[in-house]
Coordinates of C-alpha atoms in Angstrom, one line a residue:
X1 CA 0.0 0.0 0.0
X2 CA 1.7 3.1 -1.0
X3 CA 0.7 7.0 -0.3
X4 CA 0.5 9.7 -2.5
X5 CA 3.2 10.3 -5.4
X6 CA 4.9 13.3 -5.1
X7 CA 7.1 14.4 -8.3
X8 CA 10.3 14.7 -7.7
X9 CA 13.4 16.7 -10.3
X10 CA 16.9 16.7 -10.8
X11 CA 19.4 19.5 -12.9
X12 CA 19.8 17.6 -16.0
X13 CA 16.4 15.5 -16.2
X14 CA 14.8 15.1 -19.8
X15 CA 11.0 15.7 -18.7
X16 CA 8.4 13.6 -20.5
X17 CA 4.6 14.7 -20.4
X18 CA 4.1 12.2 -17.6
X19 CA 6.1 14.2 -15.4
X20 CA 4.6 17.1 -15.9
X21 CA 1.5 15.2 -15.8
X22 CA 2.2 13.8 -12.4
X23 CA 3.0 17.6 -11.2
X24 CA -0.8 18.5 -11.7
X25 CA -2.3 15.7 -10.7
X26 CA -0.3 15.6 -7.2
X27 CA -1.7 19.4 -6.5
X28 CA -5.2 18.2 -7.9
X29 CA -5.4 15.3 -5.5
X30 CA -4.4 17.2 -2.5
X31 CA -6.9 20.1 -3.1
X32 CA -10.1 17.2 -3.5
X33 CA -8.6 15.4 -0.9
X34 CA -9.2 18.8 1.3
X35 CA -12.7 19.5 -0.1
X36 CA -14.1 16.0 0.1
X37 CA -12.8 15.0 4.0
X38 CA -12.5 18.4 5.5
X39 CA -16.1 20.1 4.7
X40 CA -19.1 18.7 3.4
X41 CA -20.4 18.8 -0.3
X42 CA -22.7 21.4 -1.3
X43 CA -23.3 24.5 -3.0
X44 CA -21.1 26.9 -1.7
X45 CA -22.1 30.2 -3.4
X46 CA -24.9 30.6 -6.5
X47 CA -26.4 28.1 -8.3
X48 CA -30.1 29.3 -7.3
X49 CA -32.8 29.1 -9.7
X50 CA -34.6 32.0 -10.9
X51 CA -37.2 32.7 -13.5
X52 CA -38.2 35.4 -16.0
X53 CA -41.8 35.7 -17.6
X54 CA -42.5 35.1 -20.7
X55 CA -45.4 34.4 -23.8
X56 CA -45.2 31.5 -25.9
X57 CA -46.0 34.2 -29.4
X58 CA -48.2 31.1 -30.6
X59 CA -50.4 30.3 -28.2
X60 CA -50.4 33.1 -25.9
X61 CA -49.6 31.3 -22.9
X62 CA -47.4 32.5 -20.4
X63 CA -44.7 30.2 -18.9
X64 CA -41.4 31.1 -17.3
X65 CA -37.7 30.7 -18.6
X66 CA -35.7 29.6 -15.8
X67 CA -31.6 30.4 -15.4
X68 CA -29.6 28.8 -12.9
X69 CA -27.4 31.7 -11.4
X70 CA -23.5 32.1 -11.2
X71 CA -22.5 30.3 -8.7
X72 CA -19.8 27.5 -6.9
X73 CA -20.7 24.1 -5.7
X74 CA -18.0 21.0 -4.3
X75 CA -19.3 17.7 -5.4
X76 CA -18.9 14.4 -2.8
X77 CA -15.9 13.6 -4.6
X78 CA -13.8 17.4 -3.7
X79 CA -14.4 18.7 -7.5
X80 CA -15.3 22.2 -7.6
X81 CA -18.3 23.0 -9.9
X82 CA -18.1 26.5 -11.5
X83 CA -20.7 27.8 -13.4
X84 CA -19.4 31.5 -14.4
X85 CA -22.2 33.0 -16.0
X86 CA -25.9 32.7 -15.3
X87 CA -27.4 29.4 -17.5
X88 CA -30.5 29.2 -18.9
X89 CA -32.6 25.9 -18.6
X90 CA -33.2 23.6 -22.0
X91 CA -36.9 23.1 -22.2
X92 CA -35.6 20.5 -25.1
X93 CA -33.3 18.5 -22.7
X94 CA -35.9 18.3 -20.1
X95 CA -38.7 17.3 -23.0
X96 CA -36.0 14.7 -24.0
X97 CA -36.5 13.4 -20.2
X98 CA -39.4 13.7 -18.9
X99 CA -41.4 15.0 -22.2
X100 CA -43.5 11.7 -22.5
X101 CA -44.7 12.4 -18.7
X102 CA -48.8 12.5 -18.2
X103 CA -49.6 16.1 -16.9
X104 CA -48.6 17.1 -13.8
X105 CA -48.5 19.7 -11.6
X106 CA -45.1 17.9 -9.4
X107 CA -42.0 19.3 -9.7
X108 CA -39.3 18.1 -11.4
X109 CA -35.9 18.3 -10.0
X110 CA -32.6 19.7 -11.7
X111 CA -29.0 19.0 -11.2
X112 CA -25.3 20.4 -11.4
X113 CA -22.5 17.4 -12.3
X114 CA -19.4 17.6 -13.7
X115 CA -18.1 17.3 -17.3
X116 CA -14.8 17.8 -18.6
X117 CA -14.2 18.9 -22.1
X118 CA -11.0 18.7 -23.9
X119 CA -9.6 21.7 -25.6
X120 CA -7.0 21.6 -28.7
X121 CA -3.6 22.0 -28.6
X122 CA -2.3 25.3 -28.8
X123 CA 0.8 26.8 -30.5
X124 CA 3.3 24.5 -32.5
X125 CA 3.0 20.5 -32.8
X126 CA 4.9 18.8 -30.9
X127 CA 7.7 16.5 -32.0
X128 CA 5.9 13.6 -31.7
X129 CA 3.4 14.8 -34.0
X130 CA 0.7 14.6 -31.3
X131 CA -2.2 16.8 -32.0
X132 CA -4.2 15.9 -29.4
X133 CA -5.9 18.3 -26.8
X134 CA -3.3 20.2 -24.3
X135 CA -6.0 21.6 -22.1
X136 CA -9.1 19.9 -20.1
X137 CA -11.8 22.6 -19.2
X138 CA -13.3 21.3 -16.0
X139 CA -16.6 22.2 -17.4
X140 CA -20.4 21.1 -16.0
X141 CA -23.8 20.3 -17.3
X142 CA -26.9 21.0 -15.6
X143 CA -29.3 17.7 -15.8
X144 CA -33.1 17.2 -15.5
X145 CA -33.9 13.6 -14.3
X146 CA -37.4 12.0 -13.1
X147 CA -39.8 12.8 -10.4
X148 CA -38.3 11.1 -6.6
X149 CA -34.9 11.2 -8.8
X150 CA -34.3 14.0 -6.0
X151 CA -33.9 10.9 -3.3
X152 CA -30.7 9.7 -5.3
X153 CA -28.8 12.4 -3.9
X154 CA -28.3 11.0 -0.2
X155 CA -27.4 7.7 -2.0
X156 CA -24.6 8.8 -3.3
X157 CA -21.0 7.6 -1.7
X158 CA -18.0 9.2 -1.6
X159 CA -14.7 7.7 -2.9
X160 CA -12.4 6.2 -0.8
X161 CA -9.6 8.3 1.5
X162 CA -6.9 7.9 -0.7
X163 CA -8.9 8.1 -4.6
X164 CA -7.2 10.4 -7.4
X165 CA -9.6 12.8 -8.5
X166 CA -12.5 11.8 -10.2
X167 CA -12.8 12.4 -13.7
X168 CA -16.2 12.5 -15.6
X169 CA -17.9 9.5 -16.4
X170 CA -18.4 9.3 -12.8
X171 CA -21.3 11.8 -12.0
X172 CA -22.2 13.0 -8.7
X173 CA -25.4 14.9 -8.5
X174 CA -25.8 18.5 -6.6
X175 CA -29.6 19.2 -6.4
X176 CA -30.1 23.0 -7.5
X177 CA -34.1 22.9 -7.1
X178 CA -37.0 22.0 -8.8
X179 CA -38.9 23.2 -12.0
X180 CA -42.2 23.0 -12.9
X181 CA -43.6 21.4 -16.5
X182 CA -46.7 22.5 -18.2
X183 CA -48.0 22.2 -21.7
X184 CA -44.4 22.3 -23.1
X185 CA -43.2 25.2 -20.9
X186 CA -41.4 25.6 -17.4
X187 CA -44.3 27.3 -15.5
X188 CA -42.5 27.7 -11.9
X189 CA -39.2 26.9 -10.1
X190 CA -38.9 25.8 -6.5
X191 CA -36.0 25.7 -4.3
X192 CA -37.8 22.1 -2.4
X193 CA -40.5 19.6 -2.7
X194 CA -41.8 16.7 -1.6
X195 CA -39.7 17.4 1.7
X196 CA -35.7 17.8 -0.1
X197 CA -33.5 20.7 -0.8
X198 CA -30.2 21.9 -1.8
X199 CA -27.7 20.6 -0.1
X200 CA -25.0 23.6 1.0
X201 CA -21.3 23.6 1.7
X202 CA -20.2 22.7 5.4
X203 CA -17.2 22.4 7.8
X204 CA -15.8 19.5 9.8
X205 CA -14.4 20.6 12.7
X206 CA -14.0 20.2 16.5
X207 CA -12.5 23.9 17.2
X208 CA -13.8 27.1 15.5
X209 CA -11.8 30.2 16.9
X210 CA -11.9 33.6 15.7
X211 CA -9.4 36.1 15.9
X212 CA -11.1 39.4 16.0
X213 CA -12.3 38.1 20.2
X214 CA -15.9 37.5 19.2
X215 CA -17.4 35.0 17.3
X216 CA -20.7 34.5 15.7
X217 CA -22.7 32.2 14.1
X218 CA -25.9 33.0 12.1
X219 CA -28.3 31.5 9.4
X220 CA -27.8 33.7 6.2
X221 CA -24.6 34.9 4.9
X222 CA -25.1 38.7 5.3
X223 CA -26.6 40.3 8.2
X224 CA -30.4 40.6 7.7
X225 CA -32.6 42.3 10.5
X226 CA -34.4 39.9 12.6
X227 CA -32.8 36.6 11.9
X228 CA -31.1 34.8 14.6
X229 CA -27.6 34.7 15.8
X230 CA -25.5 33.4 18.5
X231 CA -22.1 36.0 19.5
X232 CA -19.9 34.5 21.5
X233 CA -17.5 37.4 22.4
X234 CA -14.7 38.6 25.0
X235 CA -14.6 42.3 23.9
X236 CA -15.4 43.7 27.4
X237 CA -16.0 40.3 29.3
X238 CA -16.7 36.8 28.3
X239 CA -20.6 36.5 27.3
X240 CA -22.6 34.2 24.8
X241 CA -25.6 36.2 23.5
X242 CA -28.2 34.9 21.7
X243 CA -30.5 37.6 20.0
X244 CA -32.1 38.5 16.5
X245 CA -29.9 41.1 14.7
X246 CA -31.6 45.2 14.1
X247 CA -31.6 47.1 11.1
X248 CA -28.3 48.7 12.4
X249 CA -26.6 45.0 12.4
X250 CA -26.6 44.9 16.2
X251 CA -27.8 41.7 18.0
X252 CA -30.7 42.2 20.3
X253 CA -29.9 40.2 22.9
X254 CA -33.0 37.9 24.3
X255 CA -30.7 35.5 26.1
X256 CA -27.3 36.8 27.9
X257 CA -24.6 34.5 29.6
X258 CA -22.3 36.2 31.6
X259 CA -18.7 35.2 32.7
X260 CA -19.9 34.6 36.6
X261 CA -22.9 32.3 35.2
X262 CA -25.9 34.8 35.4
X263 CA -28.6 34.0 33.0
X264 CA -30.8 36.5 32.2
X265 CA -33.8 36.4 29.7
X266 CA -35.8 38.9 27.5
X267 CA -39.1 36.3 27.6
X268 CA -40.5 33.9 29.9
X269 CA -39.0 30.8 30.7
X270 CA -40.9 27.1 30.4
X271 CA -39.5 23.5 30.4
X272 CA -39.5 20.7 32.9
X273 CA -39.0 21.8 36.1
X274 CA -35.9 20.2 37.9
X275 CA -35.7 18.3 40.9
X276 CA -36.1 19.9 44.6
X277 CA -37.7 23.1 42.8
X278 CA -40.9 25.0 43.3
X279 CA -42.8 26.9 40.7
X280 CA -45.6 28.8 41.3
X281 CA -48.9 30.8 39.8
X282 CA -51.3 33.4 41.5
X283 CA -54.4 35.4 40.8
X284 CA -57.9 35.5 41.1
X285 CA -61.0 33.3 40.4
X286 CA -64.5 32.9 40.5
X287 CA -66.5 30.3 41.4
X288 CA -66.7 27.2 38.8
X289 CA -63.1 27.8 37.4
X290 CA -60.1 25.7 36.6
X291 CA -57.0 27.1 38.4
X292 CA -53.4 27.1 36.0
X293 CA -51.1 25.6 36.2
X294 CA -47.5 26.9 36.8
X295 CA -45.7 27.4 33.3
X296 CA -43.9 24.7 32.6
X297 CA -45.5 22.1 34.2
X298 CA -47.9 19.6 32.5
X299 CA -51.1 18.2 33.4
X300 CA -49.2 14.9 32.6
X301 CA -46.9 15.6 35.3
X302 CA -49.7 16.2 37.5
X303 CA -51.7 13.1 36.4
X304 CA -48.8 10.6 37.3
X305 CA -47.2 11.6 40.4
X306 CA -44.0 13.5 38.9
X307 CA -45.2 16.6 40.3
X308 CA -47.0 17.3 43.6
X309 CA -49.8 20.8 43.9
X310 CA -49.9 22.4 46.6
X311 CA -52.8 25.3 46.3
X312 CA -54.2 27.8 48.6
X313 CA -57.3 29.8 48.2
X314 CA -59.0 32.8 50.0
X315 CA -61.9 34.0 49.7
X316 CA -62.6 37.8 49.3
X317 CA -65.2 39.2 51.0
X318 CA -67.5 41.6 48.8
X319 CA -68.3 45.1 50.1
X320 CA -72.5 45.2 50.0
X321 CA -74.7 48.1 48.3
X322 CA -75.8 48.8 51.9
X323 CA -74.4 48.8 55.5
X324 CA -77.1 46.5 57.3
X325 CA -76.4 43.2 55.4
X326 CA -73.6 40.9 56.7
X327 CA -71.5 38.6 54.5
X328 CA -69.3 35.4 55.0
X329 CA -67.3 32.8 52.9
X330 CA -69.8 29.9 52.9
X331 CA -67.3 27.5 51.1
X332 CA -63.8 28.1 49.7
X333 CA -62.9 25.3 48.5
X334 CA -61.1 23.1 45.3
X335 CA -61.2 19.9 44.3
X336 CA -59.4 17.1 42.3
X337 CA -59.6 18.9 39.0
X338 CA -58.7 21.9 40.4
X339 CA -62.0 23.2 39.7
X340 CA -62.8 26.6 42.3
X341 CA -66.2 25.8 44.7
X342 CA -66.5 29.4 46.3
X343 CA -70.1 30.5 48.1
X344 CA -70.6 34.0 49.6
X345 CA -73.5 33.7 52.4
X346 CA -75.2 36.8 52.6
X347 CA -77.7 37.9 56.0
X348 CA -79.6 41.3 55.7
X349 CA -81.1 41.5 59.3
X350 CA -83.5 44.5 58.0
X351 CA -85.2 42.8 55.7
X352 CA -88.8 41.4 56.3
X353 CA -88.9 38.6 57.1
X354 CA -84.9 38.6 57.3
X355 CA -82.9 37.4 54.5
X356 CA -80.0 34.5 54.6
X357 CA -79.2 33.6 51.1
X358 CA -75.8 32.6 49.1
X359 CA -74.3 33.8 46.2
X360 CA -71.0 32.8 44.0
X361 CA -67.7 34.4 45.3
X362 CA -64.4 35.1 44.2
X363 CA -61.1 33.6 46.0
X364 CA -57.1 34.6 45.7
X365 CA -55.1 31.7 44.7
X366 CA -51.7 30.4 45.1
X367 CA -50.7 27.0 43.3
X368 CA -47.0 25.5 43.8
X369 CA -45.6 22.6 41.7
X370 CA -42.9 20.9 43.5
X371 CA -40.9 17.5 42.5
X372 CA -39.0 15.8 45.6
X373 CA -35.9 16.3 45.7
X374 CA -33.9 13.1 45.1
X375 CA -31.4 12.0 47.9
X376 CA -28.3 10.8 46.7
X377 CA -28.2 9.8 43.4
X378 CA -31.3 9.0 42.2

């Protein structure tokens, strides 16, 4: 088992084209080598579809010519794919395909692969008399294939650790997005469907470090106002913030961690509560209603034992139209579904005969949610 080849010269050496051959293909093989173990294949810049309208001058229909875009991609095997100049789409390749199809309103989808093409020889011929081609443009062709053909992609296997560069016939397939077919014209383009998408360039890596003190990580290339993004930064002292960005590029910070540990939070906060804690909820109720529950916790939780309620009520005692009658809580209770049972018994001593009758009330309520804490281990 031998590694890679690297040329080698001496003063005096008569060079053959092998040699030279050897020189490119040992730079060539260390670049893929780079791009296919150390990131993940994808589109790295470009490459989306767009579409321009248009009317067929026969029929009067309007349909849509669809380009793909300048762009970059890195196939599975470390090729780069340029396209240098936007392309637009055959509507006789993908005919040639797919033409024969029953109508549909499914999209199609549309790939990138490689293609080399050679290109003559230039200046005089050689000595051998060889007039073959002296230059290979790394070229690529953009392919329509048939509806689920989209599925393929995560098939596809990447050569082994120590493969020379791939050359075409071997195709890998870069989804770009999907076009729509009617009556013998593209009619729409999609970036997904049925659930699959572009696949875009990525990193493999276990340390990320930037230089400038503060690092941040986002979900679109350029700053846009109110997308996410996560700054981890020691400018002034070590914090992670996680925020959405303003117009001005600045991060609003909704979630700060500081270099002593405090947490603090622009929203409420909800999730399983932790052993040994206690959350809580307050506030009023009449009679007949359900009391909350503490955010965070479930009536599941409740149901099975996980977490124990603990609720106190208090009934308020209504001030009367006039000062003769008397009032006082009757019942202030709850029961198993947390259901409020809260009676108000009202006496009016004036009244003839005197009255004694009971009306619905209001309480103030506290509920706790507690889990036990756990001794030891468990």
């Amino acid at each position: 088992m031998t590694g890679p080849l690297r040329p080698e010269f001496r003063e005096g050496q008569v060079l053959a084209a092998a040699d030279l051959a050897a020189t490119v293909a040992y730079a060539r093989a260390t670049a893929v080598r780079h791009a296919r173990l150390a990131h993940d294949w994808g589109i790295a810049d470009g490459l989306a579809l767009t579409t321009e309208s248009r009317t067929d001058p026969a029929t009067g229909a309007r349909y849509v010519e669809v380009s793909v875009q300048a762009g970059l991609a890195v196939d599975g095997t470390g090729r780069e794919l340029v396209v240098p100049a936007p392309v637009v789409l055959s509507e006789a390749d993908f005919a040639a395909v797919n033409g024969a199809d029953r109508a549909t309103t499914e999209p199609y989808p549309v790939f990138l692969t490689a293609a080399d093409r050679g290109r003559p020889a230039t200046g005089p011929a050689s000595c051998a008399g060889s007039s073959g081609p002296t230059r290979v443009e790394e070229s690529f062709q953009v392919l329509f294939r048939r509806l689920g053909d989209e599925r393929l992609v995560a098939d596809q296997q990447p050569p082994a650790v120590n493969a020379a560069p791939a050359a075409p016939p071997v195709q890998w397939l870069v989804l770009l997005g999907f076009v729509q077919w009617t009556a013998g014209h593209f009619t729409a383009a999609f970036p997904t469907a049925r659930g699959v998408g572009p696949r875009y360039l990525g990193v493999r890596a276990d340390t990320v470090s930037a230089r400038s003190g503060s690092l941040a990580l986002r979900t679109r290339p350029a700053v846009q106002e109110g997308k996410p993004a996560l700054v981890l930064s020691d400018a002034d002292a070590p914090t992670l913030v996680y925020g959405l960005y303003k117009g001005t590029g600045v991060v609003d910070p909704l979630l700060t961690v500081e270099s002593n540990g405090n947490l603090t939070i622009a929203g409420s906060f909800s999730g399983r509560i932790s052993a040994g804690s206690v959350l809580a909820t307050s506030g009023s109720a009449t009679d007949g209603v359900v009391l909350p529950l503490p955010a965070g916790v479930t009536p599941e939780e409740v149901a099975d034992g996980r977490v124990s309620l603990h609720v106190h009520v208090t009934p308020r005692i209504p001030s009367t139209a006039t000062g003769s009658a008397l009032t006082s809580p009757a019942e202030a209770t709850v029961d198993g579904d947390r259901r409020v049972r809260c009676r108000i018994r009202v006496y009016d001593p004036t009244a003839a005969p005197a009255q004694v009758f009971e009306q619905p009330g209001v309480v103030d309520f506290l509920v706790l949610a507690t889990v036990a804490a756990t001794g030891g281990g468990g």
